[in-house]
């Protein structure tokens, strides 16, 4: 035969072999040596991955015994041809115990525990290997209770059995049961001592680990390394140094643990001294030292050591890329990324996150597309990074594409990626889709509940947010600080003053959450929106700590809404003291002065901004159309569809005025004529984005617009009218919350 062999075709009984494997039928006295020779050939071919050649030898044998069958089955399992191994096992005329154990081990290694158990229960006889195989399957899958059942049923146990059950308890974190088992027997092997001690170290139970270490009859280098690294991770430099000095044997991991211990304590020079004294170094040693430099912002030293590495591994490259991204130097990160000999999912996630976190959203999206084109599989970390990037820029269509990939990989119902999906849909204005994903998460953690609760709160659906909170309590999940911020925000955004006040005063007693500055900020906002400015000031006076900028900003916003100029100026003065370069405060105070026609004060504010060197952050809005982000600024004249957009806005303006819309010219900060003020208001960025969305997004689909700053009062009023005129759902996300405009109303109930 020529060409490639089909293994399943070779199994056919009609297959005729050609030379060199067309052996003559041996005489009886030659039979045994012939079988041995063929079995050796089968094993050799299987070791080299040539399953087809092994099968040719097997099919050429006129007489086959269990040894030859077992050689074939073992070879198939070694080469991941599991179905072929099982087919051959089923065809065996006489199965010996070794054959049964082979298949059982195959099931266990492939994590097919249910099939393994069925096979195990059907075995005509079992030995300690059979029992240990079943036990190890449960251990590797984290089923400690099932492992214990097998252990208890075993007629004979050996050291592998005892070690297996101990490992099951340690891996599952059931250290008390592991300890009880350990104390029930005295002749443990060294590997078992190290196993239990490692379990204690991983759970940060260093006292118990040290007691075990001191009791050990003998210790090896693993024992010493486990304790030294445990103290290093805990930051206990003195104990780590003492054990390092006492250790009779040191390998590269011992030295690296000591480098890590110094790094953890911020003693980089001492860490470098130990690093330089190391008899030999591996990539982990270099990476530990580089990570130390990165952690303490000594990028020049990190780069020098990285370039001095004889063979940097992919982890070394990833550390450097991540660190440059965190420093905001995305250009350097990209240069390193492009120079990598190969990328893994961590590399892609690091550079994508770097672009996104530094505001380069388009580049982040391009890299995401490039990663998929490069064939790199998305793992949980990369999925979360991609979804976070989509959420930041509200790239809904791309987010949906990533969601599709998530479904294909089966990560959708997991907590980590599921939470990222909920967050993405919440931030992209798709609260219903967020809730669908939330429902599908099988094991919700506190982040799942908080994300959904906060999502409803930001979208203005406060009562739904509180319903989620009640479900969370019923499910037995204890609220944390973030939960209560979401609850209070929900009450604040929906004018639920009494209910919010009740939650605030009871959250320590009911849930053990002590109010922090964020909770007080929510309460100042809640009281301020309700016009309870005196109560808000009293709350600030009675706070157990000094108010921060956010609290004064909340009071400033509340006093502005209710026209309390004196309180506004007082709050603004406090903000200026804490953050003299906060442009938003200058603008807000200018708004107040302009609304009162205090143009002299407006000029003073502008002069002060120039003196301090503060510039107003220009607002912009964007809308996603056909996977492309369209960005607008106020009075935008660069968009290719500007004439069509402006003409449509003129048409809408006439219809809005017929509906009773009156431009809020008091918001214009310039001392100009009334008509000019109306003209300025007409072309705010969010209005341009909404108009373009109506013109380009098919009827029946929501229009989702994102704004970098807070939506202004005039635009909020105008978009309410527009939603009624065009009969469309318009969703606007500003810097604080979402607004769902429909039929002339907003989900915020004008508590914005």
Tab-separated table of C-alpha atoms in Angstrom, residues 15-333:
chain	number	residue	atom	x	y	z
A	15	UNK	CA	-7.082	-5.867	4.827
A	16	UNK	CA	-4.223	-7.733	3.079
A	17	UNK	CA	-0.688	-6.912	4.213
A	18	UNK	CA	2.202	-6.522	1.799
A	19	UNK	CA	5.891	-6.929	2.501
A	20	UNK	CA	7.888	-6.402	4.661
A	21	UNK	CA	5.240	-7.462	7.227
A	22	UNK	CA	3.773	-10.417	5.318
A	23	UNK	CA	5.428	-12.941	7.646
A	24	UNK	CA	5.279	-16.664	6.824
A	25	UNK	CA	3.296	-18.773	9.231
A	26	UNK	CA	5.770	-20.004	11.870
A	27	UNK	CA	6.199	-23.557	13.055
A	28	UNK	CA	4.873	-24.313	16.547
A	29	UNK	CA	8.324	-24.307	18.120
A	30	UNK	CA	9.003	-20.884	16.596
A	31	UNK	CA	5.667	-19.481	17.822
A	32	UNK	CA	6.794	-17.970	21.123
A	33	UNK	CA	9.864	-16.217	19.748
A	34	UNK	CA	7.810	-14.890	16.815
A	35	UNK	CA	5.220	-13.375	19.187
A	36	UNK	CA	7.943	-11.785	21.286
A	37	UNK	CA	9.597	-10.330	18.196
A	38	UNK	CA	6.328	-8.888	16.874
A	39	UNK	CA	5.373	-7.487	20.293
A	40	UNK	CA	8.718	-5.691	20.515
A	41	UNK	CA	8.148	-4.252	17.035
A	42	UNK	CA	4.673	-3.056	18.059
A	43	UNK	CA	6.056	-1.350	21.175
A	44	UNK	CA	8.840	0.320	19.164
A	45	UNK	CA	6.444	1.692	16.538
A	46	UNK	CA	4.035	2.929	19.205
A	47	UNK	CA	6.842	4.704	21.083
A	48	UNK	CA	7.708	6.509	17.860
A	49	UNK	CA	4.071	7.427	17.257
A	50	UNK	CA	3.657	5.119	14.249
A	51	UNK	CA	0.325	3.547	15.162
A	52	UNK	CA	-0.313	2.480	11.561
A	53	UNK	CA	2.932	0.471	11.372
A	54	UNK	CA	2.258	-1.122	14.750
A	55	UNK	CA	-1.170	-2.201	13.523
A	56	UNK	CA	0.329	-3.738	10.391
A	57	UNK	CA	2.602	-5.848	12.554
A	58	UNK	CA	-0.309	-6.783	14.827
A	59	UNK	CA	-2.551	-7.808	11.900
A	60	UNK	CA	0.271	-9.883	10.385
A	61	UNK	CA	0.527	-12.074	13.475
A	62	UNK	CA	-1.124	-15.475	12.899
A	63	UNK	CA	-1.255	-16.033	16.654
A	64	UNK	CA	-1.847	-13.238	19.179
A	65	UNK	CA	-1.753	-13.461	22.933
A	66	UNK	CA	-2.796	-11.020	25.651
A	67	UNK	CA	0.702	-9.484	25.670
A	68	UNK	CA	0.413	-8.413	22.023
A	69	UNK	CA	-3.105	-7.053	22.593
A	70	UNK	CA	-1.903	-5.174	25.650
A	71	UNK	CA	1.021	-3.700	23.702
A	72	UNK	CA	-1.413	-2.355	21.101
A	73	UNK	CA	-3.844	-0.982	23.697
A	74	UNK	CA	-1.039	0.635	25.679
A	75	UNK	CA	0.354	2.196	22.502
A	76	UNK	CA	-3.021	3.590	21.462
A	77	UNK	CA	-3.514	5.143	24.881
A	78	UNK	CA	-0.019	6.626	24.791
A	79	UNK	CA	-0.836	8.218	21.417
A	80	UNK	CA	-4.265	9.506	22.527
A	81	UNK	CA	-6.141	7.085	20.243
A	82	UNK	CA	-8.628	6.302	22.975
A	83	UNK	CA	-11.505	4.968	20.849
A	84	UNK	CA	-9.163	2.585	18.991
A	85	UNK	CA	-7.839	1.319	22.317
A	86	UNK	CA	-11.368	0.640	23.575
A	87	UNK	CA	-12.412	-1.086	20.337
A	88	UNK	CA	-9.427	-3.419	20.521
A	89	UNK	CA	-10.059	-4.047	24.227
A	90	UNK	CA	-13.649	-5.072	23.469
A	91	UNK	CA	-12.452	-7.473	20.738
A	92	UNK	CA	-9.916	-9.220	22.959
A	93	UNK	CA	-10.836	-12.911	23.219
A	94	UNK	CA	-9.193	-13.278	26.633
A	95	UNK	CA	-8.620	-10.234	28.856
A	96	UNK	CA	-6.165	-10.506	31.714
A	97	UNK	CA	-6.015	-8.223	34.749
A	98	UNK	CA	-3.308	-6.137	33.118
A	99	UNK	CA	-5.681	-5.432	30.181
A	100	UNK	CA	-8.466	-4.287	32.501
A	101	UNK	CA	-6.070	-2.033	34.404
A	102	UNK	CA	-4.785	-0.568	31.139
A	103	UNK	CA	-8.266	0.502	30.059
A	104	UNK	CA	-9.168	1.690	33.531
A	105	UNK	CA	-6.069	3.875	33.650
A	106	UNK	CA	-6.920	5.163	30.168
A	107	UNK	CA	-10.358	6.299	31.322
A	108	UNK	CA	-8.886	7.923	34.424
A	109	UNK	CA	-6.222	9.819	32.472
A	110	UNK	CA	-8.890	11.108	30.096
A	111	UNK	CA	-11.000	12.232	33.111
A	112	UNK	CA	-13.861	9.982	32.046
A	113	UNK	CA	-14.639	9.008	35.614
A	114	UNK	CA	-18.157	7.753	34.993
A	115	UNK	CA	-16.924	5.305	32.333
A	116	UNK	CA	-14.008	4.381	34.568
A	117	UNK	CA	-16.377	3.539	37.424
A	118	UNK	CA	-18.588	1.395	35.183
A	119	UNK	CA	-15.530	-0.509	33.963
A	120	UNK	CA	-14.141	-0.775	37.493
A	121	UNK	CA	-17.403	-2.234	38.828
A	122	UNK	CA	-17.534	-4.782	35.974
A	123	UNK	CA	-13.993	-6.087	36.493
A	124	UNK	CA	-13.983	-9.835	37.273
A	125	UNK	CA	-11.058	-9.314	39.617
A	126	UNK	CA	-9.193	-6.312	41.018
A	127	UNK	CA	-5.785	-5.811	42.512
A	128	UNK	CA	-4.286	-2.871	44.384
A	129	UNK	CA	-3.388	-1.256	41.021
A	130	UNK	CA	-7.079	-1.252	40.042
A	131	UNK	CA	-8.152	0.310	43.316
A	132	UNK	CA	-5.367	2.912	43.194
A	133	UNK	CA	-6.249	3.834	39.606
A	134	UNK	CA	-9.842	4.547	40.625
A	135	UNK	CA	-8.683	6.404	43.707
A	136	UNK	CA	-6.269	8.572	41.702
A	137	UNK	CA	-9.049	9.438	39.247
A	138	UNK	CA	-11.158	10.894	42.024
A	139	UNK	CA	-8.119	12.647	43.513
A	140	UNK	CA	-7.182	14.340	40.219
A	141	UNK	CA	-10.765	15.505	39.716
A	142	UNK	CA	-11.050	16.930	43.222
A	143	UNK	CA	-13.670	14.427	44.450
A	144	UNK	CA	-12.310	13.844	47.941
A	145	UNK	CA	-15.450	12.139	49.313
A	146	UNK	CA	-15.543	9.603	46.474
A	147	UNK	CA	-11.814	9.022	46.925
A	148	UNK	CA	-12.439	8.284	50.607
A	149	UNK	CA	-15.180	5.774	49.735
A	150	UNK	CA	-12.819	3.888	47.420
A	151	UNK	CA	-10.088	4.005	50.048
A	152	UNK	CA	-12.362	2.582	52.739
A	153	UNK	CA	-13.514	-0.261	50.461
A	154	UNK	CA	-9.993	-1.332	49.472
A	155	UNK	CA	-9.203	-4.845	50.733
A	156	UNK	CA	-5.472	-4.072	50.626
A	157	UNK	CA	-3.809	-0.669	50.791
A	158	UNK	CA	-0.257	0.338	49.976
A	159	UNK	CA	1.652	3.598	50.317
A	160	UNK	CA	0.207	4.838	47.009
A	161	UNK	CA	-3.310	4.430	48.412
A	162	UNK	CA	-2.541	6.389	51.576
A	163	UNK	CA	-0.663	9.096	49.686
A	164	UNK	CA	-3.515	9.368	47.197
A	165	UNK	CA	-6.177	10.014	49.821
A	166	UNK	CA	-3.927	12.471	51.655
A	167	UNK	CA	-3.385	14.348	48.366
A	168	UNK	CA	-7.159	14.411	47.779
A	169	UNK	CA	-7.761	16.144	51.089
A	170	UNK	CA	-4.860	18.573	50.596
A	171	UNK	CA	-5.890	19.526	47.054
A	172	UNK	CA	-9.460	20.216	48.097
A	173	UNK	CA	-8.305	22.359	51.033
A	174	UNK	CA	-9.709	19.981	53.645
A	175	UNK	CA	-6.609	20.208	55.773
A	176	UNK	CA	-8.197	19.164	59.048
A	177	UNK	CA	-9.236	15.842	57.489
A	178	UNK	CA	-5.790	15.572	55.903
A	179	UNK	CA	-4.232	16.111	59.325
A	180	UNK	CA	-6.502	13.514	60.947
A	181	UNK	CA	-5.546	10.979	58.287
A	182	UNK	CA	-1.868	11.802	58.691
A	183	UNK	CA	-1.973	11.325	62.450
A	184	UNK	CA	-3.692	7.934	62.079
A	185	UNK	CA	-0.530	6.381	60.656
A	186	UNK	CA	3.120	6.673	61.642
A	187	UNK	CA	5.148	5.333	58.732
A	188	UNK	CA	4.505	8.000	56.097
A	189	UNK	CA	6.893	8.460	53.208
A	190	UNK	CA	8.778	11.719	52.773
A	191	UNK	CA	6.570	12.719	49.834
A	192	UNK	CA	3.537	12.652	52.132
A	193	UNK	CA	5.174	14.889	54.731
A	194	UNK	CA	5.996	17.362	51.961
A	195	UNK	CA	2.471	17.113	50.546
A	196	UNK	CA	0.747	18.047	53.811
A	197	UNK	CA	3.301	20.738	54.606
A	198	UNK	CA	2.790	22.242	51.129
A	199	UNK	CA	-0.954	22.278	51.729
A	200	UNK	CA	-0.473	24.233	54.948
A	201	UNK	CA	1.827	26.727	53.207
A	202	UNK	CA	-0.634	27.302	50.345
A	203	UNK	CA	-3.342	28.089	52.897
A	204	UNK	CA	-0.974	30.419	54.743
A	205	UNK	CA	-1.032	28.154	57.823
A	206	UNK	CA	2.661	28.619	58.485
A	207	UNK	CA	2.446	27.692	62.163
A	208	UNK	CA	1.075	24.233	61.344
A	209	UNK	CA	3.554	23.865	58.474
A	210	UNK	CA	6.499	24.669	60.747
A	211	UNK	CA	5.370	22.192	63.414
A	212	UNK	CA	5.221	19.486	60.752
A	213	UNK	CA	8.607	20.538	59.369
A	214	UNK	CA	10.196	20.293	62.813
A	215	UNK	CA	8.720	16.783	63.320
A	216	UNK	CA	10.025	15.375	60.030
A	217	UNK	CA	12.346	12.389	60.540
A	218	UNK	CA	14.203	13.282	57.352
A	219	UNK	CA	14.039	16.268	55.028
A	220	UNK	CA	14.966	16.754	51.401
A	221	UNK	CA	15.478	19.898	49.353
A	222	UNK	CA	11.713	20.060	48.655
A	223	UNK	CA	11.034	20.228	52.399
A	224	UNK	CA	13.429	23.127	52.907
A	225	UNK	CA	12.209	24.965	49.794
A	226	UNK	CA	8.569	24.636	50.850
A	227	UNK	CA	9.174	26.290	54.207
A	228	UNK	CA	11.530	28.961	52.873
A	229	UNK	CA	9.120	29.927	50.084
A	230	UNK	CA	6.237	29.900	52.587
A	231	UNK	CA	7.981	32.425	54.814
A	232	UNK	CA	9.012	34.436	51.741
A	233	UNK	CA	5.424	34.691	50.496
A	234	UNK	CA	4.305	35.702	53.983
A	235	UNK	CA	6.921	38.444	54.115
A	236	UNK	CA	8.699	36.876	57.117
A	237	UNK	CA	12.233	37.621	55.970
A	238	UNK	CA	13.970	36.703	59.236
A	239	UNK	CA	12.561	33.154	59.282
A	240	UNK	CA	13.228	32.671	55.574
A	241	UNK	CA	16.816	33.858	56.019
A	242	UNK	CA	17.349	31.626	59.079
A	243	UNK	CA	16.133	28.504	57.269
A	244	UNK	CA	18.152	29.396	54.186
A	245	UNK	CA	21.297	29.536	56.335
A	246	UNK	CA	20.445	26.202	58.034
A	247	UNK	CA	19.537	24.344	54.851
A	248	UNK	CA	22.083	21.550	54.222
A	249	UNK	CA	21.139	21.384	50.540
A	250	UNK	CA	20.258	24.202	48.183
A	251	UNK	CA	19.074	24.017	44.631
A	252	UNK	CA	18.096	26.782	42.243
A	253	UNK	CA	14.599	26.930	43.767
A	254	UNK	CA	16.032	27.503	47.252
A	255	UNK	CA	18.047	30.460	46.006
A	256	UNK	CA	15.104	31.825	44.003
A	257	UNK	CA	12.839	31.612	47.067
A	258	UNK	CA	15.367	33.734	48.950
A	259	UNK	CA	15.460	36.308	46.155
A	260	UNK	CA	11.670	36.444	46.343
A	261	UNK	CA	11.783	36.907	50.122
A	262	UNK	CA	13.931	40.034	49.780
A	263	UNK	CA	11.774	41.338	46.915
A	264	UNK	CA	8.641	40.923	49.046
A	265	UNK	CA	10.228	43.153	51.676
A	266	UNK	CA	11.261	45.802	49.153
A	267	UNK	CA	14.969	45.038	49.677
A	268	UNK	CA	15.936	44.985	46.010
A	269	UNK	CA	19.667	45.495	46.517
A	270	UNK	CA	19.839	42.542	48.915
A	271	UNK	CA	17.731	40.491	46.495
A	272	UNK	CA	20.152	41.331	43.691
A	273	UNK	CA	23.118	40.323	45.857
A	274	UNK	CA	21.576	36.875	46.439
A	275	UNK	CA	20.702	36.672	42.741
A	276	UNK	CA	24.292	37.420	41.731
A	277	UNK	CA	25.608	34.788	44.185
A	278	UNK	CA	23.426	32.005	42.759
A	279	UNK	CA	25.536	29.091	41.446
A	280	UNK	CA	23.055	28.685	38.606
A	281	UNK	CA	19.931	30.484	37.437
A	282	UNK	CA	16.820	29.498	35.557
A	283	UNK	CA	14.159	31.630	33.897
A	284	UNK	CA	12.166	31.710	37.166
A	285	UNK	CA	15.148	33.278	38.942
A	286	UNK	CA	15.429	36.050	36.373
A	287	UNK	CA	11.666	36.605	36.290
A	288	UNK	CA	11.512	36.923	40.091
A	289	UNK	CA	14.211	39.595	40.087
A	290	UNK	CA	12.716	41.415	37.082
A	291	UNK	CA	9.257	41.375	38.679
A	292	UNK	CA	10.796	42.920	41.792
A	293	UNK	CA	12.271	45.780	39.793
A	294	UNK	CA	8.948	46.254	38.019
A	295	UNK	CA	7.012	46.264	41.301
A	296	UNK	CA	9.148	49.091	42.665
A	297	UNK	CA	9.200	51.095	39.410
A	298	UNK	CA	12.882	50.516	38.611
A	299	UNK	CA	12.242	49.958	34.943
A	300	UNK	CA	15.802	50.675	33.829
A	301	UNK	CA	17.130	47.825	35.972
A	302	UNK	CA	14.317	45.522	34.883
A	303	UNK	CA	15.101	46.185	31.222
A	304	UNK	CA	18.860	45.653	31.695
A	305	UNK	CA	18.341	42.337	33.452
A	306	UNK	CA	15.795	41.258	30.867
A	307	UNK	CA	18.243	41.989	28.051
A	308	UNK	CA	20.973	40.121	29.959
A	309	UNK	CA	18.909	36.915	30.119
A	310	UNK	CA	20.575	34.217	28.007
A	311	UNK	CA	17.262	32.650	27.014
A	312	UNK	CA	14.233	34.715	28.114
A	313	UNK	CA	11.086	32.633	28.191
A	314	UNK	CA	7.660	33.827	27.218
A	315	UNK	CA	6.900	34.679	30.848
A	316	UNK	CA	9.845	37.108	30.894
A	317	UNK	CA	8.541	38.934	27.835
A	318	UNK	CA	5.041	39.068	29.310
A	319	UNK	CA	6.283	40.605	32.579
A	320	UNK	CA	8.041	43.401	30.684
A	321	UNK	CA	5.079	44.075	28.381
A	322	UNK	CA	2.633	44.208	31.307
A	323	UNK	CA	4.900	46.535	33.236
A	324	UNK	CA	5.329	49.015	30.368
A	325	UNK	CA	1.558	48.994	29.876
A	326	UNK	CA	1.004	49.747	33.565
A	327	UNK	CA	3.499	52.615	33.292
A	328	UNK	CA	1.548	54.011	30.343
A	329	UNK	CA	4.397	53.414	27.882
A	330	UNK	CA	2.369	51.415	25.371
A	331	UNK	CA	4.844	52.167	22.554
A	332	UNK	CA	7.645	50.335	24.407
A	333	UNK	CA	5.250	47.513	25.235
